[in-house]
Each structure stands twice: as structure tokens, then as C-alpha cells.
Coordinates of C-alpha atoms in Angstrom, one line a residue:
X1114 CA 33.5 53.8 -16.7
X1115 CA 34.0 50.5 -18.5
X1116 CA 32.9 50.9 -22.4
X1117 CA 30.6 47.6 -23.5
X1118 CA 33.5 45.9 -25.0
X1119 CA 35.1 45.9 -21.9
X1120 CA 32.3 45.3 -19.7
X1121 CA 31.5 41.6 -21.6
X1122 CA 35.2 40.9 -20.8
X1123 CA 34.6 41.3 -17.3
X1124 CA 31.7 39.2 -17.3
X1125 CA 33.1 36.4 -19.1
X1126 CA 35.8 36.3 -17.2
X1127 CA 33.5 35.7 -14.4
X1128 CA 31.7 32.7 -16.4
X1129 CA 35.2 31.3 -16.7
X1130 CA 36.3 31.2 -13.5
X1131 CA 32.3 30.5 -12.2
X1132 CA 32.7 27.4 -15.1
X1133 CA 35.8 26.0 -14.2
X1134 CA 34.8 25.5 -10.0
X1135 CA 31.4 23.7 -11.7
X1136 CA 33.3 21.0 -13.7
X1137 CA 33.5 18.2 -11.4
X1138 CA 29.8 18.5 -10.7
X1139 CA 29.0 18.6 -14.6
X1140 CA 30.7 15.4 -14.5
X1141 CA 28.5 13.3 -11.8
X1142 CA 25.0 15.7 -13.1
X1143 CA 25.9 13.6 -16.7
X1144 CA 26.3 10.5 -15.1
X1145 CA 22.9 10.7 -13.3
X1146 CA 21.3 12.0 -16.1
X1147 CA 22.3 9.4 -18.4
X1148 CA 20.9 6.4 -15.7
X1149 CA 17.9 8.2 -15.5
X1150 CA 17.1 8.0 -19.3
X1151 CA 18.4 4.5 -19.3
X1152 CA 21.6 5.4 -21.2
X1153 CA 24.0 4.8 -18.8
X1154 CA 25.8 1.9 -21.2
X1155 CA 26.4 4.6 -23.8
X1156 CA 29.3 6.3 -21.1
X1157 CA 31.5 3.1 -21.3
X1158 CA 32.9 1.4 -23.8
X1159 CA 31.5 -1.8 -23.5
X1160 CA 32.0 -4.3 -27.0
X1161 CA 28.7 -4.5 -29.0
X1162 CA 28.7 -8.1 -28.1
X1163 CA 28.3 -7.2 -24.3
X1164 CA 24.9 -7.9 -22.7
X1165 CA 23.5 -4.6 -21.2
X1166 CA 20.7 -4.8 -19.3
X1167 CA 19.1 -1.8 -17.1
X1168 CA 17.4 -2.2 -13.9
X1169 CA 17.1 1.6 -13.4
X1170 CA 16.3 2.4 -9.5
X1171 CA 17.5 5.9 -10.2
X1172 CA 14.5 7.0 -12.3
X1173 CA 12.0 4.9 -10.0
X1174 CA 13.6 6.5 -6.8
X1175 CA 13.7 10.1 -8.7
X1176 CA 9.7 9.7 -9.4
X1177 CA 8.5 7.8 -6.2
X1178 CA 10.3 10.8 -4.0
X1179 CA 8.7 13.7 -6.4
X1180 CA 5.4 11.8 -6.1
X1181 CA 5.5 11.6 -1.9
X1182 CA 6.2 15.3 -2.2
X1183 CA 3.9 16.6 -4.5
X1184 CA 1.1 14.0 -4.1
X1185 CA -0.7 16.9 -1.7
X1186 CA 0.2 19.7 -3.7
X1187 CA 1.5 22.0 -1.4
X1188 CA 1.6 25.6 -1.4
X1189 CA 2.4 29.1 1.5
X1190 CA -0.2 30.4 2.8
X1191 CA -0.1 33.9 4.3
X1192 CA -0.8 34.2 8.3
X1193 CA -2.2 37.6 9.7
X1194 CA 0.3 38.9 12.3
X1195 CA -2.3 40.7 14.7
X1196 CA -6.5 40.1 14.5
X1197 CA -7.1 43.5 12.9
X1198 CA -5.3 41.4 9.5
X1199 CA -7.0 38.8 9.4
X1200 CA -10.1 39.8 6.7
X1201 CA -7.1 41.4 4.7
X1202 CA -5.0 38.4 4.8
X1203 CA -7.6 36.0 3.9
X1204 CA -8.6 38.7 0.6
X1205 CA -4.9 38.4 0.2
X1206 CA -4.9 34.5 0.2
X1207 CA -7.5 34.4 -2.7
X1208 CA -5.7 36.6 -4.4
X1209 CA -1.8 34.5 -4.4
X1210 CA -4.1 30.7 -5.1
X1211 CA -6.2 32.5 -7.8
X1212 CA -1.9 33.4 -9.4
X1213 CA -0.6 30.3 -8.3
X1214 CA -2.7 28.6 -10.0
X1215 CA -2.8 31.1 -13.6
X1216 CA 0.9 30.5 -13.4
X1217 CA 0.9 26.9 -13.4
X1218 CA 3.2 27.0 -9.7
X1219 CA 2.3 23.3 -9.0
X1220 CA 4.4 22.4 -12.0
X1221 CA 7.2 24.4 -11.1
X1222 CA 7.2 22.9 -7.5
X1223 CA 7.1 19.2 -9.1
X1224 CA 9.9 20.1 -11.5
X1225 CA 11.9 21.6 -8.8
X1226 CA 11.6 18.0 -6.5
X1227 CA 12.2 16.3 -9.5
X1228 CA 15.8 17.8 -10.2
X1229 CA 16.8 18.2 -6.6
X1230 CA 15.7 14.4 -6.2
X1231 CA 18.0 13.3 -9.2
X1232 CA 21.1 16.2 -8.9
X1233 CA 21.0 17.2 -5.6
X1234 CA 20.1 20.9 -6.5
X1235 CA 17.3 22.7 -8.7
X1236 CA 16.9 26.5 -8.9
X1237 CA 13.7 28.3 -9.3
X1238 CA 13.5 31.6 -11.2
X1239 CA 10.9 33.8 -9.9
X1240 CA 10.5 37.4 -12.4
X1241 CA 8.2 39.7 -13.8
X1242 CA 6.7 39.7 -17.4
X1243 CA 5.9 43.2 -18.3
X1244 CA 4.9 41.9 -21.8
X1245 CA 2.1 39.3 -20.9
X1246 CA -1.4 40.4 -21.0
X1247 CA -4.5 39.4 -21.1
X1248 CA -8.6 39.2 -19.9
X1249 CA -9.8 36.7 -17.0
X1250 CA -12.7 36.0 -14.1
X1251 CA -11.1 36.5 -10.8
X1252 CA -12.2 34.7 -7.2
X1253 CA -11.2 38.0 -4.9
X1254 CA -13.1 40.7 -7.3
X1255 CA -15.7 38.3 -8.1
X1256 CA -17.4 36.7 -11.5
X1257 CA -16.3 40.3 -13.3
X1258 CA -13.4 40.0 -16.0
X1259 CA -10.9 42.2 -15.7
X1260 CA -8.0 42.9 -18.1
X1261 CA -4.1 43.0 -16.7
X1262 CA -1.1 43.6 -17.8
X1263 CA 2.2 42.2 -16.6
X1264 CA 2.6 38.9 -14.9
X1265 CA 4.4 37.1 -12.5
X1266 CA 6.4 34.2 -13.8
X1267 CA 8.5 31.4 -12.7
X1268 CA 10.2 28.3 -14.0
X1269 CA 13.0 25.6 -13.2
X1270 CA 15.9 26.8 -14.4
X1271 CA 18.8 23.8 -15.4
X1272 CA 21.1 23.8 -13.1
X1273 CA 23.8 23.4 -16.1
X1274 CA 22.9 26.5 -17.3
X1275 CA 23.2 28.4 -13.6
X1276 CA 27.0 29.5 -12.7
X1277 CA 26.8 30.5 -9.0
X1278 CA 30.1 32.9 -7.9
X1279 CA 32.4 30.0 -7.4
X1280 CA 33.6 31.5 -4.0
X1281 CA 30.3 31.6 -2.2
X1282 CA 28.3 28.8 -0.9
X1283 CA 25.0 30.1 -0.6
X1284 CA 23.0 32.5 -3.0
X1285 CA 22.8 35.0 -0.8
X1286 CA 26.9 35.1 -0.3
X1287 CA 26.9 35.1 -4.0
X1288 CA 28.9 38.3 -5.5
X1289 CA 27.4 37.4 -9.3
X1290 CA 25.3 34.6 -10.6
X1291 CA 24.7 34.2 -14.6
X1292 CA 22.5 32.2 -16.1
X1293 CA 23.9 31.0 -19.8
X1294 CA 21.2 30.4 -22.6
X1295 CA 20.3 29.5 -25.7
X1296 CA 17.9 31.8 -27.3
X1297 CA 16.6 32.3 -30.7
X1298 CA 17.5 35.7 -32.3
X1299 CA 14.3 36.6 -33.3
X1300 CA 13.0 35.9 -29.7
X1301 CA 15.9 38.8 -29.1
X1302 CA 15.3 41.2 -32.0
X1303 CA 11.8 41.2 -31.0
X1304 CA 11.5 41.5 -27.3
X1305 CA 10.7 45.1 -26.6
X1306 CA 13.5 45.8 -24.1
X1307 CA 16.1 44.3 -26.6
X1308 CA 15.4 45.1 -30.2
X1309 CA 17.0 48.4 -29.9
X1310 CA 19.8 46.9 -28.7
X1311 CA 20.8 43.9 -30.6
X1312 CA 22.0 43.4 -34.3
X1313 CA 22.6 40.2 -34.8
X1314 CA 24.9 41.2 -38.0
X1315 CA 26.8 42.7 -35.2
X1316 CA 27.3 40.2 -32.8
X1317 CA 30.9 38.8 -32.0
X1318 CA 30.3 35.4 -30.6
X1319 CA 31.4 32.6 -32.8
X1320 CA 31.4 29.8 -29.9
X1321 CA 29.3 27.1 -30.6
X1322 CA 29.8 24.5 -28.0
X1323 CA 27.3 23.4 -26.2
X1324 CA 28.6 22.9 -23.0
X1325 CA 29.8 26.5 -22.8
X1326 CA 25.9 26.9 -22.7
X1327 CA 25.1 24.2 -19.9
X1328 CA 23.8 22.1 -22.7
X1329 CA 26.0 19.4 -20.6
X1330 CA 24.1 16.0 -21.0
X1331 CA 25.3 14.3 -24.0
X1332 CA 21.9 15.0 -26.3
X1333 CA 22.2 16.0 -29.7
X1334 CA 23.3 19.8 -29.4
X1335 CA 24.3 20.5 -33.3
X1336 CA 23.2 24.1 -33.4
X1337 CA 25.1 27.2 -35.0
X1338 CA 24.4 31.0 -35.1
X1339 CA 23.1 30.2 -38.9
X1340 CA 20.4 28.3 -37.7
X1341 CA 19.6 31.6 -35.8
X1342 CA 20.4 30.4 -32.2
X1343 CA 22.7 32.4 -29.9
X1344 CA 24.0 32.5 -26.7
X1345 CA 22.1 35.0 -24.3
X1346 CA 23.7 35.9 -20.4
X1347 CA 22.0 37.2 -17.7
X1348 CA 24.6 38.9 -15.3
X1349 CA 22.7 38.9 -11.8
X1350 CA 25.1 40.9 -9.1
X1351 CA 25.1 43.1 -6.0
X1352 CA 26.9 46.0 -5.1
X1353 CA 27.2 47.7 -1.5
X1354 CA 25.7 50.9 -1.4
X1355 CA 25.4 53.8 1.0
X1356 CA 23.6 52.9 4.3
X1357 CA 25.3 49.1 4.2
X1358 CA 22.3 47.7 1.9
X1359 CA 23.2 45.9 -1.2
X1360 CA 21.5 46.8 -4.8
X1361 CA 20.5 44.3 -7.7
X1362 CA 20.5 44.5 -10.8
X1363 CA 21.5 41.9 -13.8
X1364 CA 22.8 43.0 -16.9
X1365 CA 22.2 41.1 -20.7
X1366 CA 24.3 40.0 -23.0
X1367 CA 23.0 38.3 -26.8
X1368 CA 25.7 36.9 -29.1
X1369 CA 28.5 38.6 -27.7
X1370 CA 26.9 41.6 -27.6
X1371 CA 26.1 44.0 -24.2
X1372 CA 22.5 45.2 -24.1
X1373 CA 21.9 47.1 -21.3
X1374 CA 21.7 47.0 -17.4
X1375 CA 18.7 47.3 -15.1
X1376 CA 17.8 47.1 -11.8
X1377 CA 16.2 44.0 -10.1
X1378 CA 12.9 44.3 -8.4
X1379 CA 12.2 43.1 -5.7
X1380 CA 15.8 44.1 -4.5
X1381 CA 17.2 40.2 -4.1
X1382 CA 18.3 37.6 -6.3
X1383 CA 14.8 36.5 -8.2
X1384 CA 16.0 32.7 -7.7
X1385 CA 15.0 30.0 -5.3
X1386 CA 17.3 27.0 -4.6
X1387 CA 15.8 23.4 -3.4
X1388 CA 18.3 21.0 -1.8
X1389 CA 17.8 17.3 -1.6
X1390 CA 20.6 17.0 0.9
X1391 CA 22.1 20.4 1.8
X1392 CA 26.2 20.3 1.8
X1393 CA 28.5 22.0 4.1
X1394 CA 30.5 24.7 2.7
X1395 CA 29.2 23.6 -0.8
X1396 CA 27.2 25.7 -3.2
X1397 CA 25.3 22.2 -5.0
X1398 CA 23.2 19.7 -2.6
X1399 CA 24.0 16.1 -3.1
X1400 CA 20.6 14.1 -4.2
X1401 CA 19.3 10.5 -3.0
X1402 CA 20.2 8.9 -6.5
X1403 CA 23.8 10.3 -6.1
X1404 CA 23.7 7.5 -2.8
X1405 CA 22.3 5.0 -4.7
X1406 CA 24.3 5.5 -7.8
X1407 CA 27.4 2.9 -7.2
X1408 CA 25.0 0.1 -6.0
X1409 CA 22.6 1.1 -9.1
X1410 CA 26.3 0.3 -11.0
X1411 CA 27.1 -3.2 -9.6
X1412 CA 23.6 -4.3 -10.1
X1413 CA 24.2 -3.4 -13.7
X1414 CA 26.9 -5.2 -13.9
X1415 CA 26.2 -8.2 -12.0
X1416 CA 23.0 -8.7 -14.5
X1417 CA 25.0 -7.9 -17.4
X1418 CA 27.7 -11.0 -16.7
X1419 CA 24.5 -13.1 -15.6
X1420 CA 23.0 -12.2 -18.8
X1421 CA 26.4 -12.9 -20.8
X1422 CA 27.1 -16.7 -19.1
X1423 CA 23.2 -17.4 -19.8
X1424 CA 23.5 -16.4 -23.5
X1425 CA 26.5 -18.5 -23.4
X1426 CA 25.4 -21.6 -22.3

């Protein structure tokens, strides 16, 4: 059995070889990003004399797409499969809009449109919070409060930060998936499943660059371990057991540092993938402003030499 030492080598080799199959996508997800936010003069190295106007279709086509999607708001519903379900089912359908609602799921689904409509691919994480608690009114048990502990939770995960097995093209043919943070240590130190676990004194990772980190889009990333921030891994992978079945479970790493290894419930991958336009034998979708990105470019262009022989004359 592999001693923690060597099991963070195995899973970094992994995030290197995961990395390397991503980096001609980092390179168009940076472009994209940077017309969105009207930077898209800042990746050339046009003179400072050079007239650069924006007419920026991509962020108008990004938000006019998210808002004919989520204008209704949708969410599932749950169907009874025979009529004796059906008074269960609709108790049951109180019950998941009453949570979809307490965990703000609307925002998710815009957020999730949102990316896929701008990169082609966003990734929903879907997991448990064993540490949330807390006292509310509920539709299916009536104007009673009732306390709980443990929540469901979900949120958009950046697809910079998600490294997909680089020889599958769906999750589910995925052998390992990590997902490559930043976290604060204290976040670490005092989570209760981790602050038996990590020292930060004792951690071994030095790397600071933010791209190793999916921080990929150009902002202003000057961070260090001395300002208390580290890198934290989730190692997501499956393994074949007995009766043909596969098992979950994801394993953490903080700084450089192995932490333990649990199992994932449900048994599956806790992530959720939404494609703008789906790719054959391709892992990442390819996105509506990825089509319009090259006429979005000669417009540009065209503007900025109007612009120039106006100014000049």
C-alpha cells in the first residue's frame, strides 16, 4: 500500500498529464473571457497610439442566451410511476422546491447557462454539507420550525479549475477527475474533517502559480502561502469492484499535504456538466460566442482603422 508521500505523487502525476491535454482549451477560455470583460485589446500588442474600440457581441450574446433560458426559471419535477405514488410524490415535490429554493438552485442554473453560453462547458458540483445547520418553517410539515442539520449544496465550479481524465470524453468514462483550488488555511485548519490532518508548518507545496490552480484568465493572481492561501485537490475516482459495480470516493490534498480518503455518496461523480454545443469525441462543448468570436474580431478591427483615419483627418 502506497504511503502518503507516494500517494500525492500519483495524483499529481495525474493533474500533469490531466493539465497538459487541457492547454489548448485554456488558450481559447482566455480569449473569450477577455472579450467578454471588454479586455480583448490587452492580448495584442497594439501601439498606445492605436484606436481601440469594443463593440462586444460576445457579452450581449452570453447574457441575451442566459436570459431566454432562465427567464422561466426552470426546475425537475418528480412524476409518480403508478397512481398508488401519486399523494407521495406530490409531498415529495414540496419537499425538493421548499430545498431548491433554501439553496439558492436558480442561481446555480443561471450561472451554469452563463458559462456554457460563453466556454462551451460549465460543471455543476452537487455535495453534502454535514457542517451547515440551522432552524426554519417548512411548506411539507407545515407553519412548525424545525431544526436540521446537514445540507445539500451546489455551486458552478470554473471550469479552469476542473481537470477531467484526459483520455475520456464523458464524465462518466472518466477514470479520475480533480478539482484544483485555492483555499485559505484557516478554512483548512478549521474544517472539522481536516484539522486533524493538516499542519500548515508541514506542508510541502511551494508552487505559487496561478495557473497551476486554474486561476487561467489574466486577473491579478499575486498570492503566496504567506498570505495564508494554499492549494487544496479533490481527487474524485472510481475503482471496479466485485459484482462489476464501480466505487467512489475522492481523496484531499492541502499544501502538498495528503489528508485522508473517503467514500462518495451517492455512489457517482457529485458533478453535473452543461454543454452549449456538445463535441464528438471531446470532453469540453464548444459555446455560441466561440462561433462568433472571429467576426466579433474583424469588427474590432474594422472600427479600430475607421476610428484611426477619422482621428486622422
Amino acid at each position: 500500500m502506497a504511503t502518503n508521500k507516494e500517494r500525492v505523487s500519483e495524483i499529481m502525476e495525474d493533474f500533469n498529464k490531466a493539465k497538459t491535454k487541457r492547454q489548448k482549451k485554456e488558450e481559447m477560455w482566455k480569449e473569450l473571457d477577455a472579450f467578454d470583460r471588454n479586455e480583448q485589446w490587452n492580448l495584442s500588442q497594439a501601439p498606445a497610439w492605436l484606436p481601440k474600440p469594443v463593440t462586444n457581441y460576445i457579452h450581449l450574446v452570453k447574457y441575451t442566451k442566459r436570459a431566454a433560458f432562465a427567464v422561466e426559471n426552470p426546475t425537475g419535477k418528480l412524476r409518480p410511476v403508478s397512481p398508488k405514488g401519486m399523494d407521495k410524490v406530490k409531498t415529495l415535490n414540496k419537499a425538493y422546491e421548499d430545498t431548491f429554493e433554501r439553496i439558492k438552485g436558480r442561481a446555480v442554473v443561471r450561472d451554469s447557462i452563463s458559462d456554457s453560453k460563453l466556454l462551451g462547458t460549465a460543471i455543476a458540483h452537487m455535495y453534502w454539507d454535514e457542517n451547515k445547520e440551522g432552524r426554519l418553517g417548512s411548506t411539507v410539515l407545515g407553519d412548525e420550525e424545525y431544526q436540521y442539520e446537514g445540507e445539500i449544496g451546489t455551486k458552478v465550479i470554473d471550469i479552469g479549475s476542473f481537470y477531467p481524465d484526459p483520455n475520456a470524453f464523458t464524465l462518466d468514462e472518466c477514470r479520475f477527475v480533480i478539482v484544483r483550488e485555492r483555499k485559505n488555511a484557516d478554512w483548512v485548519k478549521k474544517n472539522p474533517k481536516f484539522k486533524d490532518k493538516f499542519n500548515k508548518e508541514e506542508s510541502t507545496d511551494a508552487n505559487d502559480n496561478p495557473s497551476e490552480r486554474g486561476e487561467i484568465y489574466g486577473r491579478d493572481y499575486t498570492t503566496s502561502q504567506k498570505e495564508g492561501l494554499i492549494d487544496f485537490i479533490s481527487y474524485y475516482s472510481k475503482e471496479m469492484n466485485e459484482d462489476g459495480g464501480f466505487t467512489y470516493s475522492v481523496e484531499y490534498i492541502a499544501g502538498g499535504r495528503y489528508l485522508l480518503k473517503e467514500k462518495v455518496k451517492p455512489n457517482r461523480y457529485p458533478f453535473s456538466p452543461l454543454y452549449d454545443f456538445q463535441q464528438r469525441h471531446d470532453f469540453w462543448g464548444m459555446s455560441t460566442c466561440e462561433l462568433i468570436l472571429d467576426n466579433q474580431k474583424i469588427i474590432n478591427k474594422v472600427e479600430s482603422i475607421i476610428t484611426l483615419l477619422g482621428t486622422m483627418l
